[in-house]
PDB file of C-alpha atoms in Angstrom:
ATOM      1  CA  UNK A   1      61.241 -30.248  52.492  1.00  0.00           C
ATOM      2  CA  UNK A   2      61.629 -26.940  54.365  1.00  0.00           C
ATOM      3  CA  UNK A   3      63.717 -24.273  52.629  1.00  0.00           C
ATOM      4  CA  UNK A   4      66.511 -22.165  54.024  1.00  0.00           C
ATOM      5  CA  UNK A   5      65.320 -20.276  57.088  1.00  0.00           C
ATOM      6  CA  UNK A   6      66.779 -17.014  58.243  1.00  0.00           C
ATOM      7  CA  UNK A   7      65.969 -15.231  61.466  1.00  0.00           C
ATOM      8  CA  UNK A   8      65.155 -12.593  62.296  1.00  0.00           C
ATOM      9  CA  UNK A   9      63.505 -11.194  59.162  1.00  0.00           C
ATOM     10  CA  UNK A  10      64.074  -7.567  60.197  1.00  0.00           C
ATOM     11  CA  UNK A  11      66.512  -5.898  62.612  1.00  0.00           C
ATOM     12  CA  UNK A  12      67.052  -2.280  63.676  1.00  0.00           C
ATOM     13  CA  UNK A  13      70.283  -1.465  65.480  1.00  0.00           C
ATOM     14  CA  UNK A  14      72.274   1.659  66.294  1.00  0.00           C
ATOM     15  CA  UNK A  15      75.846   2.389  65.415  1.00  0.00           C
ATOM     16  CA  UNK A  16      78.380   0.648  67.621  1.00  0.00           C
ATOM     17  CA  UNK A  17      76.130  -2.240  68.579  1.00  0.00           C
ATOM     18  CA  UNK A  18      76.667  -5.806  67.479  1.00  0.00           C
ATOM     19  CA  UNK A  19      74.243  -8.206  65.815  1.00  0.00           C
ATOM     20  CA  UNK A  20      73.893 -11.935  65.275  1.00  0.00           C
ATOM     21  CA  UNK A  21      71.957 -13.353  62.327  1.00  0.00           C
ATOM     22  CA  UNK A  22      70.890 -17.006  62.107  1.00  0.00           C
ATOM     23  CA  UNK A  23      70.533 -19.379  59.155  1.00  0.00           C
ATOM     24  CA  UNK A  24      69.171 -22.909  59.073  1.00  0.00           C
ATOM     25  CA  UNK A  25      69.999 -24.719  55.849  1.00  0.00           C
ATOM     26  CA  UNK A  26      67.894 -27.227  54.030  1.00  0.00           C
ATOM     27  CA  UNK A  27      67.997 -30.560  55.811  1.00  0.00           C
ATOM     28  CA  UNK A  28      70.982 -32.508  54.599  1.00  0.00           C
ATOM     29  CA  UNK A  29      72.835 -29.528  53.190  1.00  0.00           C
ATOM     30  CA  UNK A  30      76.298 -29.119  54.674  1.00  0.00           C
ATOM     31  CA  UNK A  31      77.531 -25.951  52.968  1.00  0.00           C
ATOM     32  CA  UNK A  32      76.312 -22.540  54.003  1.00  0.00           C
ATOM     33  CA  UNK A  33      77.297 -19.224  52.361  1.00  0.00           C
ATOM     34  CA  UNK A  34      76.505 -15.646  53.324  1.00  0.00           C
ATOM     35  CA  UNK A  35      76.013 -12.668  51.032  1.00  0.00           C
ATOM     36  CA  UNK A  36      75.424  -8.976  51.595  1.00  0.00           C
ATOM     37  CA  UNK A  37      73.100  -7.112  49.266  1.00  0.00           C
ATOM     38  CA  UNK A  38      73.009  -3.304  49.081  1.00  0.00           C
ATOM     39  CA  UNK A  39      71.629  -0.954  46.429  1.00  0.00           C
ATOM     40  CA  UNK A  40      75.068   0.501  45.794  1.00  0.00           C
ATOM     41  CA  UNK A  41      77.311  -2.619  45.819  1.00  0.00           C
ATOM     42  CA  UNK A  42      74.849  -5.286  44.828  1.00  0.00           C
ATOM     43  CA  UNK A  43      75.419  -8.803  46.071  1.00  0.00           C
ATOM     44  CA  UNK A  44      78.795  -9.503  47.683  1.00  0.00           C
ATOM     45  CA  UNK A  45      80.198 -12.773  49.052  1.00  0.00           C
ATOM     46  CA  UNK A  46      80.956 -12.731  52.769  1.00  0.00           C
ATOM     47  CA  UNK A  47      81.996 -16.276  53.613  1.00  0.00           C
ATOM     48  CA  UNK A  48      81.271 -19.971  53.214  1.00  0.00           C
ATOM     49  CA  UNK A  49      81.205 -22.729  55.800  1.00  0.00           C
ATOM     50  CA  UNK A  50      81.374 -26.454  55.378  1.00  0.00           C
ATOM     51  CA  UNK A  51      81.472 -29.034  58.165  1.00  0.00           C
ATOM     52  CA  UNK A  52      81.979 -26.231  60.816  1.00  0.00           C
ATOM     53  CA  UNK A  53      84.980 -24.840  58.965  1.00  0.00           C
ATOM     54  CA  UNK A  54      85.248 -21.534  57.121  1.00  0.00           C
ATOM     55  CA  UNK A  55      86.215 -22.625  53.631  1.00  0.00           C
ATOM     56  CA  UNK A  56      86.284 -19.266  51.882  1.00  0.00           C
ATOM     57  CA  UNK A  57      86.065 -15.595  52.850  1.00  0.00           C
ATOM     58  CA  UNK A  58      85.224 -12.432  50.921  1.00  0.00           C
ATOM     59  CA  UNK A  59      86.772  -8.988  51.228  1.00  0.00           C
ATOM     60  CA  UNK A  60      85.049  -7.783  54.351  1.00  0.00           C
ATOM     61  CA  UNK A  61      86.629  -6.356  57.511  1.00  0.00           C
ATOM     62  CA  UNK A  62      87.202  -8.486  60.558  1.00  0.00           C
ATOM     63  CA  UNK A  63      84.046  -7.037  62.183  1.00  0.00           C
ATOM     64  CA  UNK A  64      82.182  -9.625  60.074  1.00  0.00           C
ATOM     65  CA  UNK A  65      82.507 -13.159  61.394  1.00  0.00           C
ATOM     66  CA  UNK A  66      80.562 -16.350  61.298  1.00  0.00           C
ATOM     67  CA  UNK A  67      80.427 -19.878  62.474  1.00  0.00           C
ATOM     68  CA  UNK A  68      78.765 -23.193  61.700  1.00  0.00           C
ATOM     69  CA  UNK A  69      77.483 -25.709  64.194  1.00  0.00           C
ATOM     70  CA  UNK A  70      77.536 -29.486  63.973  1.00  0.00           C
ATOM     71  CA  UNK A  71      73.917 -29.507  62.674  1.00  0.00           C
ATOM     72  CA  UNK A  72      74.991 -27.223  59.804  1.00  0.00           C
ATOM     73  CA  UNK A  73      73.097 -24.254  61.168  1.00  0.00           C
ATOM     74  CA  UNK A  74      75.122 -21.060  60.780  1.00  0.00           C
ATOM     75  CA  UNK A  75      75.369 -17.662  62.436  1.00  0.00           C
ATOM     76  CA  UNK A  76      77.014 -14.506  61.333  1.00  0.00           C
ATOM     77  CA  UNK A  77      78.029 -11.703  63.620  1.00  0.00           C
ATOM     78  CA  UNK A  78      78.712  -8.051  62.898  1.00  0.00           C
ATOM     79  CA  UNK A  79      80.395  -6.116  65.677  1.00  0.00           C
ATOM     80  CA  UNK A  80      80.699  -2.354  66.061  1.00  0.00           C
ATOM     81  CA  UNK A  81      77.960  -1.678  63.507  1.00  0.00           C
ATOM     82  CA  UNK A  82      78.382   1.169  61.013  1.00  0.00           C
ATOM     83  CA  UNK A  83      75.721   2.925  58.943  1.00  0.00           C
ATOM     84  CA  UNK A  84      77.145   1.243  55.841  1.00  0.00           C
ATOM     85  CA  UNK A  85      76.335  -2.160  57.253  1.00  0.00           C
ATOM     86  CA  UNK A  86      72.630  -1.577  56.495  1.00  0.00           C
ATOM     87  CA  UNK A  87      71.815  -4.290  53.991  1.00  0.00           C
ATOM     88  CA  UNK A  88      69.903  -7.402  53.173  1.00  0.00           C
ATOM     89  CA  UNK A  89      71.962 -10.355  54.437  1.00  0.00           C
ATOM     90  CA  UNK A  90      71.299 -13.529  52.540  1.00  0.00           C
ATOM     91  CA  UNK A  91      72.193 -17.073  53.453  1.00  0.00           C
ATOM     92  CA  UNK A  92      72.425 -19.897  50.930  1.00  0.00           C
ATOM     93  CA  UNK A  93      72.928 -23.615  51.297  1.00  0.00           C
ATOM     94  CA  UNK A  94      74.049 -26.437  49.090  1.00  0.00           C
ATOM     95  CA  UNK A  95      74.525 -30.119  49.484  1.00  0.00           C
ATOM     96  CA  UNK A  96      78.249 -30.517  49.633  1.00  0.00           C
ATOM     97  CA  UNK A  97      80.909 -28.635  47.857  1.00  0.00           C
ATOM     98  CA  UNK A  98      80.948 -25.360  46.034  1.00  0.00           C
ATOM     99  CA  UNK A  99      79.771 -25.066  42.462  1.00  0.00           C
ATOM    100  CA  UNK A 100      76.395 -26.664  43.165  1.00  0.00           C
ATOM    101  CA  UNK A 101      72.961 -25.131  42.881  1.00  0.00           C
ATOM    102  CA  UNK A 102      72.417 -22.715  45.710  1.00  0.00           C
ATOM    103  CA  UNK A 103      69.185 -22.374  47.664  1.00  0.00           C
ATOM    104  CA  UNK A 104      68.721 -18.954  49.276  1.00  0.00           C
ATOM    105  CA  UNK A 105      66.734 -17.863  52.287  1.00  0.00           C
ATOM    106  CA  UNK A 106      64.545 -14.717  52.293  1.00  0.00           C
ATOM    107  CA  UNK A 107      67.237 -12.749  54.107  1.00  0.00           C
ATOM    108  CA  UNK A 108      67.562 -10.602  57.145  1.00  0.00           C
ATOM    109  CA  UNK A 109      67.029  -6.872  56.510  1.00  0.00           C
ATOM    110  CA  UNK A 110      69.381  -4.983  58.807  1.00  0.00           C
ATOM    111  CA  UNK A 111      68.989  -1.228  59.398  1.00  0.00           C
ATOM    112  CA  UNK A 112      71.659   0.595  61.299  1.00  0.00           C
ATOM    113  CA  UNK A 113      70.618   3.991  62.674  1.00  0.00           C
TER     114      UNK A 113
ATOM    115  CA  UNK B   1      89.157  -9.416  39.741  1.00  0.00           C
ATOM    116  CA  UNK B   2      86.078 -10.878  38.160  1.00  0.00           C
ATOM    117  CA  UNK B   3      83.459  -8.360  37.005  1.00  0.00           C
ATOM    118  CA  UNK B   4      79.976  -9.263  35.814  1.00  0.00           C
ATOM    119  CA  UNK B   5      77.866  -6.887  33.761  1.00  0.00           C
ATOM    120  CA  UNK B   6      74.193  -7.257  32.865  1.00  0.00           C
ATOM    121  CA  UNK B   7      72.447  -5.446  30.054  1.00  0.00           C
ATOM    122  CA  UNK B   8      69.871  -3.958  30.034  1.00  0.00           C
ATOM    123  CA  UNK B   9      69.427  -2.713  33.605  1.00  0.00           C
ATOM    124  CA  UNK B  10      65.658  -2.629  33.096  1.00  0.00           C
ATOM    125  CA  UNK B  11      63.243  -3.967  30.549  1.00  0.00           C
ATOM    126  CA  UNK B  12      59.521  -3.589  30.056  1.00  0.00           C
ATOM    127  CA  UNK B  13      57.700  -5.802  27.563  1.00  0.00           C
ATOM    128  CA  UNK B  14      54.126  -6.739  26.714  1.00  0.00           C
ATOM    129  CA  UNK B  15      52.855 -10.176  27.739  1.00  0.00           C
ATOM    130  CA  UNK B  16      53.667 -12.923  25.260  1.00  0.00           C
ATOM    131  CA  UNK B  17      56.887 -11.425  23.968  1.00  0.00           C
ATOM    132  CA  UNK B  18      60.050 -13.442  23.726  1.00  0.00           C
ATOM    133  CA  UNK B  19      63.081 -11.722  25.313  1.00  0.00           C
ATOM    134  CA  UNK B  20      66.797 -12.023  25.876  1.00  0.00           C
ATOM    135  CA  UNK B  21      68.788 -10.870  28.927  1.00  0.00           C
ATOM    136  CA  UNK B  22      72.504 -10.488  28.564  1.00  0.00           C
ATOM    137  CA  UNK B  23      75.371 -11.159  30.959  1.00  0.00           C
ATOM    138  CA  UNK B  24      79.084 -10.691  30.412  1.00  0.00           C
ATOM    139  CA  UNK B  25      82.077 -11.449  32.608  1.00  0.00           C
ATOM    140  CA  UNK B  26      85.731 -10.436  32.392  1.00  0.00           C
ATOM    141  CA  UNK B  27      87.561 -13.568  33.507  1.00  0.00           C
ATOM    142  CA  UNK B  28      86.762 -16.705  31.455  1.00  0.00           C
ATOM    143  CA  UNK B  29      88.187 -19.058  34.059  1.00  0.00           C
ATOM    144  CA  UNK B  30      84.896 -19.747  35.655  1.00  0.00           C
ATOM    145  CA  UNK B  31      83.636 -22.834  37.454  1.00  0.00           C
ATOM    146  CA  UNK B  32      80.044 -22.377  36.433  1.00  0.00           C
ATOM    147  CA  UNK B  33      77.410 -19.735  35.769  1.00  0.00           C
ATOM    148  CA  UNK B  34      73.994 -19.401  37.333  1.00  0.00           C
ATOM    149  CA  UNK B  35      70.910 -17.365  36.590  1.00  0.00           C
ATOM    150  CA  UNK B  36      68.732 -16.324  39.498  1.00  0.00           C
ATOM    151  CA  UNK B  37      65.449 -14.611  39.925  1.00  0.00           C
ATOM    152  CA  UNK B  38      64.741 -12.197  42.803  1.00  0.00           C
ATOM    153  CA  UNK B  39      61.296 -10.936  43.739  1.00  0.00           C
ATOM    154  CA  UNK B  40      61.040  -7.664  45.739  1.00  0.00           C
ATOM    155  CA  UNK B  41      62.134  -8.110  49.364  1.00  0.00           C
ATOM    156  CA  UNK B  42      62.816 -11.806  48.835  1.00  0.00           C
ATOM    157  CA  UNK B  43      65.791 -14.112  48.489  1.00  0.00           C
ATOM    158  CA  UNK B  44      67.089 -15.517  45.217  1.00  0.00           C
ATOM    159  CA  UNK B  45      65.719 -18.468  43.348  1.00  0.00           C
ATOM    160  CA  UNK B  46      68.104 -20.439  41.143  1.00  0.00           C
ATOM    161  CA  UNK B  47      66.751 -20.759  37.618  1.00  0.00           C
ATOM    162  CA  UNK B  48      69.512 -22.450  35.667  1.00  0.00           C
ATOM    163  CA  UNK B  49      73.069 -23.570  36.333  1.00  0.00           C
ATOM    164  CA  UNK B  50      75.517 -24.051  33.462  1.00  0.00           C
ATOM    165  CA  UNK B  51      78.784 -25.876  34.160  1.00  0.00           C
ATOM    166  CA  UNK B  52      81.861 -24.367  32.437  1.00  0.00           C
ATOM    167  CA  UNK B  53      82.003 -27.355  30.031  1.00  0.00           C
ATOM    168  CA  UNK B  54      78.418 -26.895  28.941  1.00  0.00           C
ATOM    169  CA  UNK B  55      76.970 -24.641  26.256  1.00  0.00           C
ATOM    170  CA  UNK B  56      73.381 -24.309  27.367  1.00  0.00           C
ATOM    171  CA  UNK B  57      70.664 -25.373  29.798  1.00  0.00           C
ATOM    172  CA  UNK B  58      66.905 -25.363  29.397  1.00  0.00           C
ATOM    173  CA  UNK B  59      64.060 -25.433  31.881  1.00  0.00           C
ATOM    174  CA  UNK B  60      60.513 -24.892  30.655  1.00  0.00           C
ATOM    175  CA  UNK B  61      60.290 -21.554  28.925  1.00  0.00           C
ATOM    176  CA  UNK B  62      63.846 -20.616  29.936  1.00  0.00           C
ATOM    177  CA  UNK B  63      67.018 -21.243  28.006  1.00  0.00           C
ATOM    178  CA  UNK B  64      70.459 -20.082  29.056  1.00  0.00           C
ATOM    179  CA  UNK B  65      73.535 -20.208  26.929  1.00  0.00           C
ATOM    180  CA  UNK B  66      77.193 -19.888  27.799  1.00  0.00           C
ATOM    181  CA  UNK B  67      80.126 -18.811  25.665  1.00  0.00           C
ATOM    182  CA  UNK B  68      83.014 -18.999  28.037  1.00  0.00           C
ATOM    183  CA  UNK B  69      85.672 -17.871  25.562  1.00  0.00           C
ATOM    184  CA  UNK B  70      83.915 -14.624  24.834  1.00  0.00           C
ATOM    185  CA  UNK B  71      82.748 -14.171  28.438  1.00  0.00           C
ATOM    186  CA  UNK B  72      79.067 -14.039  27.614  1.00  0.00           C
ATOM    187  CA  UNK B  73      75.821 -15.684  28.659  1.00  0.00           C
ATOM    188  CA  UNK B  74      72.227 -15.048  27.584  1.00  0.00           C
ATOM    189  CA  UNK B  75      68.952 -15.914  29.274  1.00  0.00           C
ATOM    190  CA  UNK B  76      66.111 -16.422  26.791  1.00  0.00           C
ATOM    191  CA  UNK B  77      62.568 -16.272  28.127  1.00  0.00           C
ATOM    192  CA  UNK B  78      59.868 -17.471  25.742  1.00  0.00           C
ATOM    193  CA  UNK B  79      56.249 -16.229  25.784  1.00  0.00           C
ATOM    194  CA  UNK B  80      56.744 -13.952  28.755  1.00  0.00           C
ATOM    195  CA  UNK B  81      54.012 -13.745  31.424  1.00  0.00           C
ATOM    196  CA  UNK B  82      53.256 -11.075  34.074  1.00  0.00           C
ATOM    197  CA  UNK B  83      54.454 -13.611  36.693  1.00  0.00           C
ATOM    198  CA  UNK B  84      57.911 -13.415  35.146  1.00  0.00           C
ATOM    199  CA  UNK B  85      58.242  -9.848  36.413  1.00  0.00           C
ATOM    200  CA  UNK B  86      61.256  -9.804  38.766  1.00  0.00           C
ATOM    201  CA  UNK B  87      64.923  -8.940  38.853  1.00  0.00           C
ATOM    202  CA  UNK B  88      67.110 -11.497  37.032  1.00  0.00           C
ATOM    203  CA  UNK B  89      70.717 -11.902  38.265  1.00  0.00           C
ATOM    204  CA  UNK B  90      73.607 -13.595  36.608  1.00  0.00           C
ATOM    205  CA  UNK B  91      76.417 -14.997  38.791  1.00  0.00           C
ATOM    206  CA  UNK B  92      79.716 -16.735  37.976  1.00  0.00           C
ATOM    207  CA  UNK B  93      81.668 -18.912  40.399  1.00  0.00           C
ATOM    208  CA  UNK B  94      85.439 -18.991  40.248  1.00  0.00           C
ATOM    209  CA  UNK B  95      87.925 -21.812  39.954  1.00  0.00           C
ATOM    210  CA  UNK B  96      89.983 -20.471  42.892  1.00  0.00           C
ATOM    211  CA  UNK B  97      87.308 -21.440  45.352  1.00  0.00           C
ATOM    212  CA  UNK B  98      86.119 -24.478  43.355  1.00  0.00           C
ATOM    213  CA  UNK B  99      82.851 -22.737  42.654  1.00  0.00           C
ATOM    214  CA  UNK B 100      82.066 -21.664  46.196  1.00  0.00           C
ATOM    215  CA  UNK B 101      82.305 -17.934  45.670  1.00  0.00           C
ATOM    216  CA  UNK B 102      79.783 -16.281  43.342  1.00  0.00           C
ATOM    217  CA  UNK B 103      80.312 -12.879  41.720  1.00  0.00           C
ATOM    218  CA  UNK B 104      76.978 -11.305  40.794  1.00  0.00           C
ATOM    219  CA  UNK B 105      75.933  -8.807  38.164  1.00  0.00           C
ATOM    220  CA  UNK B 106      73.720  -5.882  39.110  1.00  0.00           C
ATOM    221  CA  UNK B 107      70.666  -7.510  37.598  1.00  0.00           C
ATOM    222  CA  UNK B 108      68.047  -6.788  34.941  1.00  0.00           C
ATOM    223  CA  UNK B 109      64.692  -5.618  36.333  1.00  0.00           C
ATOM    224  CA  UNK B 110      62.053  -7.161  34.083  1.00  0.00           C
ATOM    225  CA  UNK B 111      58.414  -5.963  33.915  1.00  0.00           C
ATOM    226  CA  UNK B 112      55.948  -7.928  31.831  1.00  0.00           C
ATOM    227  CA  UNK B 113      52.768  -5.935  31.219  1.00  0.00           C
ATOM    228  CA  UNK B 114      49.380  -7.693  30.830  1.00  0.00           C
TER     229      UNK B 114
END
């Protein structure tokens, strides 16, 4: 069974631009979560989607948004990039509801110059 | 607001040694607790998941315990190997989101020397 796939693996953007990251969950998994990992703040929860609906959201500004498609694939978008948005963005999937074992992708390393 | 602390931040041991990693959390109203492993530049791999009603979970050389009332968990690694070198992260999920939102500790960076 293929694992969680995140694309692209690396991204370099400049301040003010926007970026879209993609996540394909494990086949059959319906819940997708996104996390931001930085050296200073560690891992922080961004949001969770289930059946195309955002179920939970972390404490991030409105520049961070996401969506989930009918095939459970998910995208997250960051608009008006800031230097502080440089981070490893990790996607995780689980079968159904929260509280289950999470399977993480390898992440997208975003650098904002 | 839930806070998760992991001690020590880094640990270096010789191969074959048994070791314990510690995790503490401030709010005992958790849904469950998970231990993850992260290799450099990679995503996280779930090692053990302990539901709030459970006291411990075991997988191979790994054993994790949970004392919810005191807000503590430990990860015991038996007979450590160089391949165990990685960062180990503890995360708790909260009741408010029925376990969907994880709060992570900063991790313990483990080095097992041959």
